[in-house]
Amino acid sequence: MSTATTDNEDVMIVDNNDTALLTSLGDLAEKPLIMLFLRLIGNDTKQNTVLTNAQIIDILQKEFEMDIVYTHELEVEIYLNLLKRFLKDWPQWDEFDFDINILKDQKNIAKMKDMLQSNYGSLKKYLQSMLTAVDPMLKKVIKEVNESTVREPTTTSNDEVAIEVKCTRQQLNELFFRRPHPEQNNTIFNIELPSEKIRLQPVAVQSILNWPGIRISISIPGLMYKREIKMPLKHLLINKKLNYPPPPLQEAKTNYQVRTARMTNHGHVDVKTFYDIIHRIGNGKYRNQDLMDKIWMLSALIKSDLEEAPKYIYSPSSYRQNLSKYPYKRLLCAEVNSDSFSSNNYDLVLEESGIPQLQYHFIRFSDPELEITQDASFLKLECTLCECIFAGAYMFSMIQAHFEFHRGEKDYQCSGCHVVFSMEQLTASKWRHVCDHEPSK
Ligand SMILES: [Zn+2]
Ligand SMILES: [Zn+2]
């Protein structure tokens, strides 16, 4: 007979016949090793007898008075695995299993109690001797590891460790605790949802239109245009207690990149033609003043994109431009609100960085015919993050209402000049700021 171990939670089978036995054991029934015996007796399918890590930690704490909180995590991990191993190897399992089950069939509670007590003593003594034997060796290993934990990293390799996490944008903002949380099983993952922050002002339309993931589409006969700011984000989980040097500052080119099917050498239009259409859209008469104001704002934004754009537009074609030279970055983490002691080997932050890029596409562009409609039916707004589309006379107020969901973004810092900006400031200014970063030679 042996015990199997697994990390999965298992079900404890309580046999009604054992109630009398439990009563006769008194306080002893609370001992983790006795509980283990009881689980074995109550369990007819022995293969399913499993121990979780939490149960083994319970044994370490209550039977061997190990103070897990003040013990190095590696040490706990090693003790955990050793104890699993020693438990399996206890030489008296078969004999105990055989004898106790005979007594169980006989419903001989008194003898079962005696047997449990003596085997408890014997198993505990066995485990204690094994733990004592490995202890000096273990202490030496832990000491070496401890001394090497907080110091300059010795390797300069670019080996990247990747973890894949599926969560919402809001969860990501506070996904990692700065240190293992002592009251939440020493986890570094914060699964609580961030609290909603109430704000009085809605996000400005100008900001929304420059928010990464918001797409503007204009579709009229002869012209199909889409505009979006994309910001591919990189995430790096950093333990600030390890003094890693900051990565070298990367610099992006901010000139336009054009992608087009060059083999169709015909079908290029002067950018002015497009500018005029956008201008007319901006000055159109729509159902209400608010719609007129917002569309005027949108047309001014699209016109501003064209200031440095190439002279000709090919059909079809894609235009891209980095909106900043240096990545914007921000540090995401959740504070541990607890007075309990936890490891001070950690100060974790998730560094998120990215360069916003303006992208617009002409899916079709030849002989466009613009007809202004009251509800601006040629125009559509789309939140690609949530896959929802806003159209019609109230599209702007609808997307503003939708944006309450996207609020609460943390501030970004320019990695060139280190100035901090709010998400709303950056989007309102189309991600541009006067950057006084001096390139170091
Ligand atoms: Zn959305
Ligand atoms: Zn800057």
Coordinates of N, CA, C and O and ligand atoms in Angstrom, one line a residue, residues 326 328 413-419 421 433-437, ligand 2:
Y326 N 10.2 57.3 -29.1 CA 10.5 56.4 -28.0 C 9.3 55.7 -27.4 O 8.2 56.3 -27.4
Y328 N 6.4 54.5 -25.1 CA 5.7 54.9 -23.8 C 5.7 53.7 -23.0 O 5.5 52.6 -23.5
Q413 N 4.7 56.8 -19.3 CA 5.8 57.7 -19.2 C 6.6 57.6 -20.5 O 6.8 56.4 -21.0
C414 N 7.1 58.7 -21.0 CA 8.0 58.6 -22.2 C 9.3 58.1 -21.8 O 9.9 58.6 -20.8
S415 N 9.8 57.0 -22.5 CA 11.1 56.5 -22.1 C 12.3 57.3 -22.5 O 13.4 57.0 -22.2
G416 N 12.0 58.3 -23.3 CA 13.0 59.3 -23.7 C 13.2 60.4 -22.7 O 14.3 60.5 -22.1
C417 N 12.2 61.1 -22.4 CA 12.3 62.3 -21.5 C 11.8 62.0 -20.1 O 11.9 62.9 -19.2
H418 N 11.2 60.9 -19.9 CA 10.6 60.4 -18.6 C 9.5 61.3 -18.1 O 9.1 61.2 -16.9
V419 N 8.9 62.1 -18.9 CA 7.7 62.8 -18.5 C 6.5 61.9 -18.5 O 6.4 61.0 -19.4
F421 N 2.5 61.2 -18.6 CA 1.2 61.7 -19.2 C 0.1 60.8 -19.0 O 0.3 59.5 -18.9
H433 N 4.2 64.6 -28.0 CA 4.6 65.6 -27.0 C 6.0 66.1 -27.4 O 6.7 65.5 -28.2
V434 N 6.3 67.3 -26.9 CA 7.7 67.8 -27.2 C 8.7 67.1 -26.3 O 8.6 67.2 -25.1
C435 N 9.5 66.2 -26.9 CA 10.3 65.4 -26.2 C 11.7 66.0 -26.2 O 12.3 66.2 -27.2
D436 N 12.2 66.2 -24.9 CA 13.6 66.8 -24.9 C 14.6 65.8 -24.5 O 15.6 66.1 -23.8
H437 N 14.4 64.6 -25.0 CA 15.4 63.6 -24.7 C 16.7 63.9 -25.4 O 16.7 64.1 -26.6
Ligands
ZN2 ZN 9.6 62.3 -24.3

